[in-house]
Short mmCIF file of C-alpha atoms in Angstrom, two decimals:
data_model
loop_
_atom_site.label_atom_id
_atom_site.label_comp_id
_atom_site.label_asym_id
_atom_site.label_seq_id
_atom_site.Cartn_x
_atom_site.Cartn_y
_atom_site.Cartn_z
CA MET A 29 -13.61 30.74 16.35
CA LYS A 30 -14.87 27.98 18.60
CA PHE A 31 -14.07 24.37 17.77
CA ARG A 32 -16.30 21.45 18.56
CA LYS A 33 -14.63 18.40 20.03
CA PHE A 34 -15.40 14.86 19.09
CA ARG A 35 -13.64 11.56 19.50
CA SER A 36 -13.27 8.99 16.79
CA ASP A 37 -11.66 5.73 17.83
CA LYS A 38 -11.42 4.47 14.28
CA LEU A 39 -8.84 4.01 11.59
CA TRP A 40 -8.55 7.01 9.30
CA ARG A 41 -6.93 7.10 5.90
CA ASP A 42 -4.00 9.52 5.66
CA LYS A 43 -5.79 11.54 2.96
CA ILE A 44 -8.75 12.19 5.23
CA VAL A 45 -6.51 13.51 8.00
CA ASP A 46 -4.84 15.85 5.50
CA GLU A 47 -8.20 17.06 4.17
CA VAL A 48 -9.60 17.72 7.65
CA GLU A 49 -6.47 19.62 8.67
CA ALA A 50 -6.58 21.61 5.41
CA SER A 51 -10.10 22.72 6.31
CA GLY A 52 -8.71 24.37 9.45
CA SER A 53 -9.54 21.69 11.98
CA LYS A 54 -7.02 20.60 14.55
CA ILE A 55 -6.52 16.86 14.90
CA HIS A 56 -4.86 14.92 17.67
CA PHE A 57 -4.09 11.40 16.62
CA LYS A 58 -2.05 8.42 17.61
CA VAL A 59 0.16 6.37 15.33
CA LEU A 60 -0.55 2.76 16.20
CA ASP A 61 2.08 0.13 16.78
CA ASP A 62 1.81 -3.10 14.79
CA ASN A 63 -0.32 -4.94 17.35
CA GLU A 64 -2.70 -2.01 17.86
CA PHE A 65 -3.07 -1.62 14.10
CA LYS A 66 -3.82 -5.33 13.69
CA GLU A 67 -6.51 -5.14 16.38
CA GLN A 68 -8.06 -2.07 14.76
CA LEU A 69 -8.10 -3.83 11.39
CA LYS A 70 -10.05 -6.66 13.01
CA HIS A 71 -12.58 -4.14 14.37
CA LYS A 72 -12.78 -2.51 10.93
CA PHE A 73 -13.47 -5.88 9.33
CA ILE A 74 -16.38 -6.49 11.74
CA GLU A 75 -17.74 -2.99 11.06
CA GLU A 76 -17.62 -3.54 7.30
CA ALA A 77 -19.21 -7.01 7.62
CA GLU A 78 -22.09 -5.44 9.54
CA GLU A 79 -22.49 -2.91 6.73
CA VAL A 80 -22.59 -5.76 4.19
CA PHE A 81 -25.37 -7.33 6.25
CA ALA A 82 -27.26 -4.03 6.37
CA SER A 83 -26.90 -3.26 2.66
CA ARG A 84 -30.24 -2.69 0.97
CA ASN A 85 -29.38 -3.01 -2.69
CA LYS A 86 -26.78 -4.38 -5.06
CA GLN A 87 -24.78 -1.14 -5.26
CA GLU A 88 -24.51 -0.84 -1.47
CA LEU A 89 -23.50 -4.49 -1.28
CA ILE A 90 -20.76 -3.97 -3.87
CA GLU A 91 -19.44 -0.89 -2.06
CA GLU A 92 -19.34 -2.65 1.30
CA LEU A 93 -17.71 -5.76 -0.13
CA ALA A 94 -15.08 -3.48 -1.70
CA ASP A 95 -14.46 -2.02 1.76
CA ILE A 96 -13.89 -5.55 3.08
CA LEU A 97 -11.41 -6.18 0.27
CA GLU A 98 -9.61 -3.01 1.30
CA VAL A 99 -9.33 -4.31 4.87
CA ILE A 100 -8.05 -7.67 3.62
CA ASN A 101 -5.50 -5.87 1.45
CA SER A 102 -4.39 -3.92 4.52
CA PHE A 103 -3.78 -7.19 6.37
CA ILE A 104 -1.65 -8.30 3.41
CA SER A 105 0.23 -5.02 2.87
CA GLN A 106 1.10 -4.82 6.57
CA LYS A 107 2.40 -8.41 6.35
CA ILE A 108 -0.06 -9.60 9.00
CA VAL A 109 -1.05 -12.39 6.60
CA SER A 110 0.29 -13.32 3.20
CA SER A 111 -1.70 -13.42 0.00
CA ILE A 112 -0.19 -16.83 -0.70
CA ALA A 113 -1.49 -18.22 2.61
CA LEU A 114 -4.95 -16.78 1.93
CA SER A 115 -5.03 -18.15 -1.62
CA PHE A 116 -3.83 -21.58 -0.51
CA THR A 117 -6.39 -21.72 2.29
CA PHE A 118 -9.19 -20.58 -0.03
CA PHE A 119 -8.21 -23.19 -2.62
CA PHE A 120 -7.90 -25.93 0.01
CA PHE A 121 -11.33 -25.24 1.55
CA GLU A 122 -12.94 -24.85 -1.86
CA LYS A 123 -11.96 -28.45 -2.67
CA GLU A 124 -13.69 -29.88 0.42
#
């Protein structure tokens, strides 16, 4: 059996890696250090923001905004930023 090669310089969820490997594909991946992961999250945020911009209907908009929330939650869960700092900043700027 011949395998096709492709490169994907993107963040993948653990479940997707498991599913692809379960299908018989061979995956080579790199576990990112904290700084690399933070930089990739920034790229992911930009990618999702572009998809929000390109959304064509309400459902697509909702799905893409949910993806942005997932990225924000990743920033929080990885302790890159705190939810308290985000909430405080949001509240502060909302008052201006």
